[in-house]
Short mmCIF file of C-alpha atoms in Angstrom, two decimals:
data_model
loop_
_atom_site.label_atom_id
_atom_site.label_comp_id
_atom_site.label_asym_id
_atom_site.label_seq_id
_atom_site.Cartn_x
_atom_site.Cartn_y
_atom_site.Cartn_z
CA MET A 284 20.88 -4.93 -15.24
CA ARG A 285 22.51 -4.52 -11.93
CA ALA A 286 20.59 -5.73 -8.57
CA ARG A 287 21.39 -5.55 -4.85
CA TRP A 288 21.50 -9.00 -3.04
CA LEU A 289 21.41 -9.80 0.30
CA GLY A 290 23.75 -12.65 0.87
CA LEU A 291 24.77 -14.92 3.73
CA ALA A 292 28.24 -12.97 3.99
CA ALA A 293 26.03 -9.79 4.33
CA VAL A 294 23.58 -11.07 6.47
CA VAL A 295 25.09 -9.95 10.03
CA ALA A 296 26.40 -6.75 8.59
CA LEU A 297 23.31 -6.06 5.96
CA ALA A 298 25.56 -4.63 3.46
CA PRO A 299 23.90 -5.07 0.16
CA VAL A 300 26.45 -6.92 -2.13
CA LEU A 301 25.93 -6.57 -5.94
CA SER A 302 25.19 -9.21 -8.60
CA GLY A 303 24.00 -9.94 -12.06
CA CYS A 304 20.01 -10.56 -12.12
CA GLY A 305 20.32 -13.17 -14.61
CA GLY A 306 17.78 -15.22 -16.31
CA ALA A 307 17.23 -14.37 -20.33
CA GLY A 308 13.74 -15.46 -21.41
CA VAL A 309 10.37 -15.55 -19.34
CA SER A 310 10.10 -18.07 -16.94
CA GLY A 311 7.10 -20.19 -17.01
CA ALA A 312 8.15 -23.24 -14.96
CA SER A 313 6.71 -24.54 -11.58
CA GLU A 314 9.98 -24.90 -10.41
CA ALA A 315 12.43 -22.47 -9.38
CA ALA A 316 15.96 -23.61 -10.55
CA GLY A 317 18.78 -24.87 -7.99
CA SER A 318 18.84 -24.49 -4.17
CA GLN A 319 19.65 -20.62 -4.66
CA LEU A 320 16.09 -19.08 -4.72
CA SER A 321 15.56 -14.78 -5.19
CA ILE A 322 12.90 -12.49 -3.53
CA TYR A 323 12.85 -9.67 -5.66
CA SER A 324 11.43 -6.36 -4.57
CA SER A 325 10.32 -3.41 -6.28
CA LEU A 326 9.46 0.21 -4.60
CA PRO A 327 10.23 3.79 -5.83
CA LEU A 328 13.36 4.52 -4.26
CA GLN A 329 13.61 8.03 -5.23
CA GLY A 330 11.15 11.01 -5.17
CA PRO A 331 8.18 11.92 -2.43
CA ALA A 332 7.81 7.81 -1.81
CA ALA A 333 11.68 7.36 -1.20
CA ALA A 334 11.61 7.63 2.38
CA ILE A 335 8.83 4.93 3.07
CA SER A 336 10.35 2.77 0.20
CA GLN A 337 13.36 2.50 2.14
CA GLN A 338 11.91 1.59 5.26
CA ILE A 339 10.08 -1.22 3.72
CA SER A 340 13.28 -2.40 1.68
CA ASN A 341 15.02 -2.18 4.86
CA GLY A 342 12.41 -4.26 7.10
CA GLU A 343 12.64 -6.66 3.89
CA LYS A 344 16.66 -7.00 4.61
CA LEU A 345 16.32 -7.03 8.44
CA ALA A 346 13.91 -10.24 8.26
CA LEU A 347 15.81 -12.31 5.47
CA ALA A 348 19.14 -11.40 7.70
CA GLN A 349 17.43 -12.53 10.89
CA ALA A 350 16.50 -15.71 9.10
CA GLY A 351 19.95 -16.19 8.25
CA GLY A 352 19.58 -15.84 4.69
CA ARG A 353 17.75 -19.05 4.46
CA ALA A 354 14.60 -20.46 4.46
CA GLY A 355 14.54 -24.01 5.20
CA ALA A 356 17.14 -25.94 2.66
CA TYR A 357 17.42 -22.84 0.24
CA LYS A 358 19.84 -20.07 0.51
CA ILE A 359 17.76 -16.62 -0.28
CA GLY A 360 18.90 -14.06 -2.50
CA TYR A 361 17.65 -10.42 -2.01
CA VAL A 362 16.97 -8.67 -5.44
CA SER A 363 16.04 -4.82 -4.49
CA LEU A 364 15.06 -2.89 -7.67
CA ASP A 365 13.88 0.92 -8.07
CA ASP A 366 10.61 1.40 -9.72
CA SER A 367 11.24 5.22 -9.84
CA ASN A 368 12.40 7.26 -13.13
CA PRO A 369 15.72 8.97 -12.29
CA ASN A 370 15.20 11.88 -14.75
CA ARG A 371 11.37 12.42 -12.89
CA GLY A 372 12.04 11.17 -9.47
CA ARG A 373 8.69 9.41 -9.24
CA TRP A 374 7.54 5.64 -9.80
CA ASP A 375 7.40 5.10 -13.63
CA PRO A 376 5.30 2.59 -15.35
CA GLY A 377 7.57 1.66 -17.69
CA VAL A 378 10.47 1.03 -15.30
CA THR A 379 7.85 -1.17 -13.07
CA ALA A 380 6.96 -3.49 -16.08
CA THR A 381 11.14 -3.67 -16.35
CA ASP A 382 11.39 -4.38 -12.65
CA ALA A 383 8.83 -7.05 -13.27
CA LYS A 384 10.13 -8.69 -16.50
CA THR A 385 13.56 -8.83 -15.08
CA ALA A 386 11.81 -11.01 -12.05
CA ALA A 387 9.64 -13.10 -14.50
CA GLN A 388 12.79 -14.15 -16.64
CA ASP A 389 14.94 -14.94 -13.61
CA THR A 390 14.51 -18.83 -13.44
CA SER A 391 15.43 -18.61 -9.57
CA THR A 392 12.58 -16.41 -8.58
CA ILE A 393 10.51 -17.67 -5.92
CA ALA A 394 8.45 -14.25 -4.93
CA TYR A 395 8.07 -10.69 -5.99
CA LEU A 396 7.49 -8.18 -2.94
CA GLY A 397 5.43 -4.93 -4.53
CA ASP A 398 4.76 -2.69 -5.17
CA TYR A 399 3.97 0.49 -3.06
CA ASN A 400 1.06 2.13 -5.04
CA SER A 401 -1.64 0.85 -6.81
CA ALA A 402 -1.13 1.85 -10.12
CA ALA A 403 2.37 0.37 -10.00
CA THR A 404 0.98 -3.19 -8.94
CA ALA A 405 -1.88 -2.83 -11.79
CA VAL A 406 1.67 -2.78 -14.41
CA SER A 407 3.62 -5.53 -12.53
CA LEU A 408 0.97 -8.10 -11.74
CA PRO A 409 0.18 -9.36 -14.97
CA LEU A 410 3.73 -9.78 -15.93
CA ILE A 411 4.20 -11.91 -12.32
CA ASN A 412 1.00 -13.65 -12.61
CA ALA A 413 1.89 -14.93 -16.01
CA ALA A 414 5.04 -16.12 -14.43
CA GLY A 415 3.32 -18.34 -12.23
CA ILE A 416 5.40 -16.33 -9.16
CA LEU A 417 3.70 -14.96 -5.88
CA GLN A 418 3.44 -11.34 -5.45
CA VAL A 419 2.94 -9.83 -2.14
CA THR A 420 2.78 -5.93 -1.57
CA PRO A 421 2.97 -3.79 1.47
CA GLY A 422 0.49 -1.22 0.03
CA SER A 423 -1.59 -1.01 -3.08
CA PRO A 424 -5.02 -0.93 -1.69
CA TYR A 425 -6.91 -0.76 -5.05
CA VAL A 426 -10.25 -2.49 -5.03
CA GLY A 427 -9.81 -3.73 -8.24
CA LEU A 428 -6.47 -5.83 -7.76
CA THR A 429 -8.71 -8.29 -5.82
CA SER A 430 -12.72 -7.48 -5.84
CA PRO A 431 -14.85 -6.22 -9.03
CA LEU A 432 -16.65 -4.12 -6.66
CA ASP A 433 -16.94 -0.71 -8.21
CA ALA A 434 -13.73 -1.70 -10.22
CA GLY A 435 -12.89 -1.06 -13.48
CA GLN A 436 -13.68 -3.10 -16.75
CA ASP A 437 -12.65 -6.92 -16.63
CA GLU A 438 -11.16 -6.20 -13.05
CA PRO A 439 -9.41 -8.14 -11.36
CA GLU A 440 -9.66 -11.09 -13.78
CA ARG A 441 -7.24 -9.01 -16.41
CA PHE A 442 -4.74 -8.77 -13.72
CA TYR A 443 -4.64 -12.63 -13.53
CA PRO A 444 -3.90 -14.10 -17.17
CA THR A 445 -3.17 -17.47 -15.64
CA GLY A 446 -6.69 -17.53 -14.23
CA ARG A 447 -5.09 -18.05 -10.77
CA ARG A 448 -4.58 -15.96 -7.95
CA THR A 449 -1.06 -15.11 -7.01
CA PHE A 450 -1.29 -11.61 -5.18
CA GLY A 451 -1.50 -11.08 -1.67
CA ARG A 452 -1.62 -7.70 0.10
CA LEU A 453 -1.02 -6.99 3.98
CA GLN A 454 -2.23 -3.75 3.94
CA PRO A 455 -5.93 -3.33 4.07
CA GLY A 456 -7.58 -2.42 0.84
CA ASP A 457 -10.08 0.10 -0.27
CA SER A 458 -13.24 -1.59 1.31
CA VAL A 459 -11.64 -1.32 4.89
CA GLU A 460 -10.66 2.47 4.41
CA ALA A 461 -14.30 3.15 3.46
CA ALA A 462 -15.56 1.19 6.29
CA ALA A 463 -13.15 3.47 8.40
CA GLN A 464 -14.13 6.46 6.92
CA VAL A 465 -17.69 5.88 7.28
CA ALA A 466 -17.14 4.86 11.08
CA LEU A 467 -15.53 8.43 11.39
CA MET A 468 -18.20 10.14 9.89
CA ARG A 469 -20.29 8.63 12.41
CA ASP A 470 -18.12 9.44 15.38
CA LEU A 471 -18.14 13.27 13.93
CA GLY A 472 -21.69 13.32 13.93
CA VAL A 473 -21.61 13.61 9.99
CA SER A 474 -25.41 13.27 8.53
CA ARG A 475 -24.95 14.72 5.21
CA LEU A 476 -21.82 14.18 3.20
CA TYR A 477 -20.62 15.03 -0.03
CA VAL A 478 -18.04 13.07 -2.06
CA LEU A 479 -15.53 14.22 -4.75
CA ASP A 480 -12.73 12.35 -6.62
CA ASP A 481 -9.91 13.57 -8.50
CA GLN A 482 -10.85 11.37 -11.84
CA ASP A 483 -8.03 9.22 -11.39
CA PRO A 484 -9.20 5.83 -12.24
CA PHE A 485 -7.52 4.11 -9.17
CA ASP A 486 -9.56 6.57 -6.53
CA VAL A 487 -12.94 6.80 -8.30
CA PRO A 488 -13.89 3.31 -7.04
CA LEU A 489 -12.83 4.07 -3.41
CA ALA A 490 -15.05 7.36 -3.35
CA ALA A 491 -17.77 5.35 -4.78
CA ILE A 492 -17.58 2.86 -1.70
CA VAL A 493 -17.27 5.09 0.51
CA ALA A 494 -20.77 6.93 -0.83
CA GLY A 495 -22.56 3.77 -1.11
CA GLU A 496 -21.01 2.77 2.82
CA ALA A 497 -22.26 6.30 3.92
CA LYS A 498 -25.84 5.40 2.43
CA ARG A 499 -25.97 2.24 4.31
CA ALA A 500 -24.94 3.52 7.54
CA GLY A 501 -27.81 6.33 7.23
CA ILE A 502 -25.90 9.25 6.12
CA SER A 503 -27.14 11.21 3.38
CA VAL A 504 -25.07 11.78 0.31
CA ALA A 505 -25.57 14.80 -1.20
CA ALA A 506 -23.60 14.26 -4.55
CA HIS A 507 -20.60 12.18 -5.53
CA ASP A 508 -18.66 14.85 -8.28
CA SER A 509 -15.64 14.09 -10.26
CA ILE A 510 -13.67 16.96 -10.67
CA ALA A 511 -10.15 18.03 -12.00
CA THR A 512 -7.69 18.79 -9.88
CA SER A 513 -4.85 21.02 -11.73
CA ALA A 514 -2.25 23.29 -10.28
CA GLY A 515 -4.02 26.83 -10.20
CA ALA A 516 -7.66 25.22 -10.88
CA ILE A 517 -10.29 27.58 -9.39
CA TYR A 518 -13.40 25.36 -7.87
CA THR A 519 -15.68 28.29 -7.59
CA GLY A 520 -19.10 25.98 -9.21
CA GLU A 521 -18.20 23.16 -7.27
CA LEU A 522 -17.74 25.27 -4.02
CA LYS A 523 -21.41 26.80 -4.65
CA LYS A 524 -23.06 23.16 -5.06
CA ILE A 525 -21.24 21.99 -1.88
CA THR A 526 -22.36 25.13 0.27
CA LYS A 527 -25.75 24.89 -1.47
CA SER A 528 -26.26 20.86 -0.64
CA HIS A 529 -25.64 21.66 3.31
CA ALA A 530 -23.33 19.11 3.62
CA GLN A 531 -21.50 19.17 7.08
CA ALA A 532 -18.48 16.90 5.38
CA VAL A 533 -16.81 16.56 2.46
CA PHE A 534 -14.94 13.13 1.40
CA PHE A 535 -12.11 13.57 -0.91
CA ALA A 536 -10.43 10.56 -2.84
CA GLY A 537 -7.52 11.58 -4.90
CA ALA A 538 -3.67 12.71 -5.30
CA PRO A 539 -2.14 15.24 -2.85
CA GLY A 540 -1.04 17.78 -5.33
CA PRO A 541 -1.33 21.01 -5.56
CA GLY A 542 -4.62 21.23 -7.10
CA ALA A 543 -5.68 19.24 -4.40
CA SER A 544 -4.24 21.76 -1.98
CA ALA A 545 -6.09 24.76 -3.51
CA LEU A 546 -9.32 22.78 -3.25
CA TRP A 547 -8.86 22.24 0.66
CA ARG A 548 -7.85 26.03 1.59
CA GLN A 549 -11.07 26.96 -1.15
CA LEU A 550 -13.35 24.56 0.43
CA HIS A 551 -12.42 26.14 4.28
CA THR A 552 -12.79 29.63 2.75
CA ALA A 553 -16.36 28.86 1.42
CA ASP A 554 -17.29 27.17 4.78
CA PRO A 555 -14.97 27.29 7.73
CA HIS A 556 -17.20 24.69 9.51
CA LEU A 557 -16.84 22.24 6.82
CA LEU A 558 -15.18 18.92 8.05
CA LEU A 559 -12.62 17.90 5.43
CA LEU A 560 -11.78 13.88 5.17
CA GLY A 561 -9.45 12.69 2.73
CA SER A 562 -8.07 9.57 1.63
CA SER A 563 -5.11 7.73 2.54
CA SER A 564 -2.94 8.83 -0.43
CA MET A 565 -3.29 12.35 0.98
CA VAL A 566 -1.48 11.82 3.86
CA ASP A 567 1.68 13.45 2.65
CA GLU A 568 3.43 16.51 3.93
CA SER A 569 3.74 18.00 0.85
CA PHE A 570 0.07 18.37 0.91
CA THR A 571 -0.50 19.30 4.48
CA ALA A 572 2.12 21.81 4.61
CA GLN A 573 -0.09 23.60 1.83
CA ILE A 574 -3.59 23.95 3.32
CA GLY A 575 -2.80 26.33 6.09
CA ALA A 576 -6.06 27.00 8.19
CA ALA A 577 -8.06 24.13 6.56
CA GLY A 578 -5.70 21.56 8.74
CA ALA A 579 -8.08 22.30 11.58
CA ASN A 580 -10.66 20.66 10.07
CA THR A 581 -9.18 17.91 8.34
CA TYR A 582 -9.33 14.04 9.02
CA LEU A 583 -6.92 11.56 6.96
CA THR A 584 -7.55 7.81 7.08
CA THR A 585 -4.14 5.83 6.95
CA PRO A 586 -3.65 2.16 7.18
CA VAL A 587 -0.38 3.17 9.17
CA LEU A 588 -1.16 3.28 12.89
CA ALA A 589 1.13 4.58 15.55
CA PRO A 590 4.03 2.34 16.43
CA GLN A 591 3.08 1.66 20.16
CA LEU A 592 -0.51 -0.22 18.44
CA TYR A 593 1.70 -2.77 17.17
CA PRO A 594 2.21 -6.16 18.95
CA ALA A 595 5.27 -6.71 21.33
CA SER A 596 7.08 -8.18 18.74
CA GLY A 597 6.69 -5.09 16.25
CA GLN A 598 8.14 -2.88 18.90
CA ARG A 599 11.47 -5.58 19.10
CA VAL A 600 11.64 -5.36 15.01
CA LEU A 601 11.60 -1.47 15.57
CA ASN A 602 14.37 -1.52 18.02
CA GLN A 603 16.34 -4.04 16.15
CA TYR A 604 15.68 -2.06 13.06
CA ARG A 605 17.21 1.17 14.64
CA ARG A 606 20.58 -0.73 16.02
CA ALA A 607 20.57 -2.13 12.58
CA PHE A 608 20.33 1.12 10.25
CA GLY A 609 21.10 3.77 12.81
CA ALA A 610 17.55 5.52 11.98
CA GLU A 611 14.13 5.39 13.41
CA ALA A 612 11.27 3.77 11.39
CA GLY A 613 7.69 3.37 11.40
CA ALA A 614 5.15 1.22 10.95
CA TYR A 615 6.10 0.54 6.67
CA ALA A 616 9.23 -1.13 8.30
CA LEU A 617 7.14 -3.42 9.79
CA TYR A 618 5.04 -4.37 6.54
CA GLY A 619 8.36 -4.53 4.50
CA TYR A 620 9.40 -7.01 7.31
CA GLU A 621 6.08 -9.30 7.44
CA ALA A 622 6.15 -9.13 3.57
CA MET A 623 9.58 -11.00 3.47
CA SER A 624 8.99 -13.03 6.72
CA VAL A 625 5.64 -14.55 5.21
CA VAL A 626 7.34 -15.46 2.19
CA LEU A 627 9.99 -17.20 4.16
CA ASP A 628 7.43 -19.00 5.80
CA ALA A 629 5.41 -20.08 3.11
CA ILE A 630 8.79 -21.82 1.44
CA ARG A 631 9.75 -23.38 4.90
CA SER A 632 6.24 -24.71 5.10
CA ALA A 633 7.13 -26.30 1.71
CA GLY A 634 9.55 -28.34 2.93
CA ALA A 635 11.40 -30.23 0.05
CA ARG A 636 9.34 -28.62 -2.36
CA GLY A 637 10.40 -24.94 -1.35
CA ASN A 638 11.50 -24.03 -4.75
CA ASP A 639 7.95 -24.93 -6.44
CA ARG A 640 6.22 -21.91 -7.19
CA GLN A 641 2.84 -23.46 -7.07
CA VAL A 642 3.38 -25.04 -3.81
CA VAL A 643 4.76 -21.71 -2.50
CA ILE A 644 1.82 -19.97 -3.57
CA ALA A 645 -0.53 -22.18 -1.83
CA ARG A 646 1.20 -22.00 1.32
CA PHE A 647 1.06 -18.43 1.57
CA PHE A 648 -2.60 -18.48 0.68
CA ALA A 649 -3.29 -20.95 3.63
CA THR A 650 -1.97 -18.46 6.00
CA ARG A 651 -4.20 -18.80 8.93
CA VAL A 652 -4.25 -16.74 12.29
CA ARG A 653 -0.69 -15.65 11.97
CA ASP A 654 0.71 -13.84 14.71
CA SER A 655 2.69 -11.14 12.90
CA VAL A 656 4.20 -7.63 13.75
CA ILE A 657 1.49 -5.97 12.24
CA GLY A 658 -0.96 -7.86 14.04
CA ARG A 659 -2.90 -11.51 13.56
CA TYR A 660 -4.40 -12.02 10.17
CA SER A 661 -5.46 -14.71 7.62
CA MET A 662 -4.67 -14.49 4.02
CA GLN A 663 -8.11 -14.91 2.16
CA ALA A 664 -8.46 -16.55 -1.46
CA ASP A 665 -9.04 -13.29 -3.52
CA GLY A 666 -5.65 -12.02 -1.69
CA GLU A 667 -6.92 -10.14 0.98
CA THR A 668 -5.71 -9.71 4.50
CA THR A 669 -8.42 -10.07 7.11
CA LEU A 670 -6.51 -7.06 9.14
CA ALA A 671 -8.97 -4.77 9.23
CA ARG A 672 -7.70 -1.48 11.95
CA TYR A 673 -7.35 1.54 10.35
CA GLY A 674 -5.91 4.76 11.53
CA VAL A 675 -6.98 8.66 11.31
CA ASP A 676 -4.38 11.17 10.89
CA ARG A 677 -5.18 15.14 12.23
CA VAL A 678 -2.80 17.99 10.88
CA VAL A 679 -0.85 19.69 13.37
CA ASN A 680 1.81 22.29 12.44
CA GLY A 681 1.43 21.57 8.85
CA ARG A 682 2.18 17.78 9.26
CA PRO A 683 -0.16 14.79 9.36
CA VAL A 684 0.01 13.31 12.90
CA PHE A 685 -1.39 9.95 14.26
CA TYR A 686 -4.85 10.51 15.98
CA ARG A 687 -6.71 7.63 16.73
CA ALA A 688 -7.60 4.31 15.57
CA ILE A 689 -10.57 2.69 14.09
CA PRO A 690 -11.27 -1.14 14.36
#
């Protein structure tokens, strides 16, 4: 196993240095060994999410570099792992499990930054939790990772074999996105809604939460259907149900594949006035480039705001990112930067016990009213952030473009 480290000599230049991972057996020790600690990152560095993942990873590196490669008395090594399968070009559950086991087996590991998507975190979290290691993610909004609300069986307990919460996410989760969707519907004058999902277990709960929130807001929900969105699918029967329902809008929670693009086009053809609302996973140019005229009626919620809506500290970090990496970055770089920063601060605040995994976990969950590059927030006991501002994208010339923020 080979991993990329960001060591002291590389801090100034931000040049990765290759080093062995170390560790043979699963580490259940409370303390990480020695004064050299490791922070692992696992992201899909190939495939559709590669560009975003690289921004997150670079943000993590930048934060560590600006800290001088240290947190208090401890030297910090950065290990960047790729959870995508090189043959498939997408994240892979087997590769994700290998990444998590690598971090869990390394006796110097103090924290694990990842993953990008919820399905990957569902794989890694039980392994990282079993090792008693802090896990902080810049993404993974699935409600079942933190709450039983409309979640799967035995969730979230099944993700925490130790019985102790060790996971926190910086991105607002499904419940916040659902609230943003309903606020958007009210602003758009929607009084009757049709809800769809693509049968994926990580999308179905969001659709259910949106339906429930809409009803509580006084919006009539005609139906909530789960449909298969395979490539080449024809949705004639579903389209008839939707048009007969006299719904003004359809909310869809699902993946942005060819089947979803076809659904969007067919919905727009069936009713050109129908508003088409999509979940954050659909903020993907491969989807928006394929929906044609339906783009004019499309609204996609997103946790990522326009860069200028982040604090002044965030603007400075984006400028520093440009100088360090010679490229522009969006808000995902800020999420990576903050994931690393909040972990380093947890280690620092632990003082002489900065190598004690349990103390570092406790310090992370003690985060209160933190002024960060992504905004002011606190961590809650269930692992949710108090950040609650969400964004909306429209489709312009086949691309998702930031439209507005919803508090």
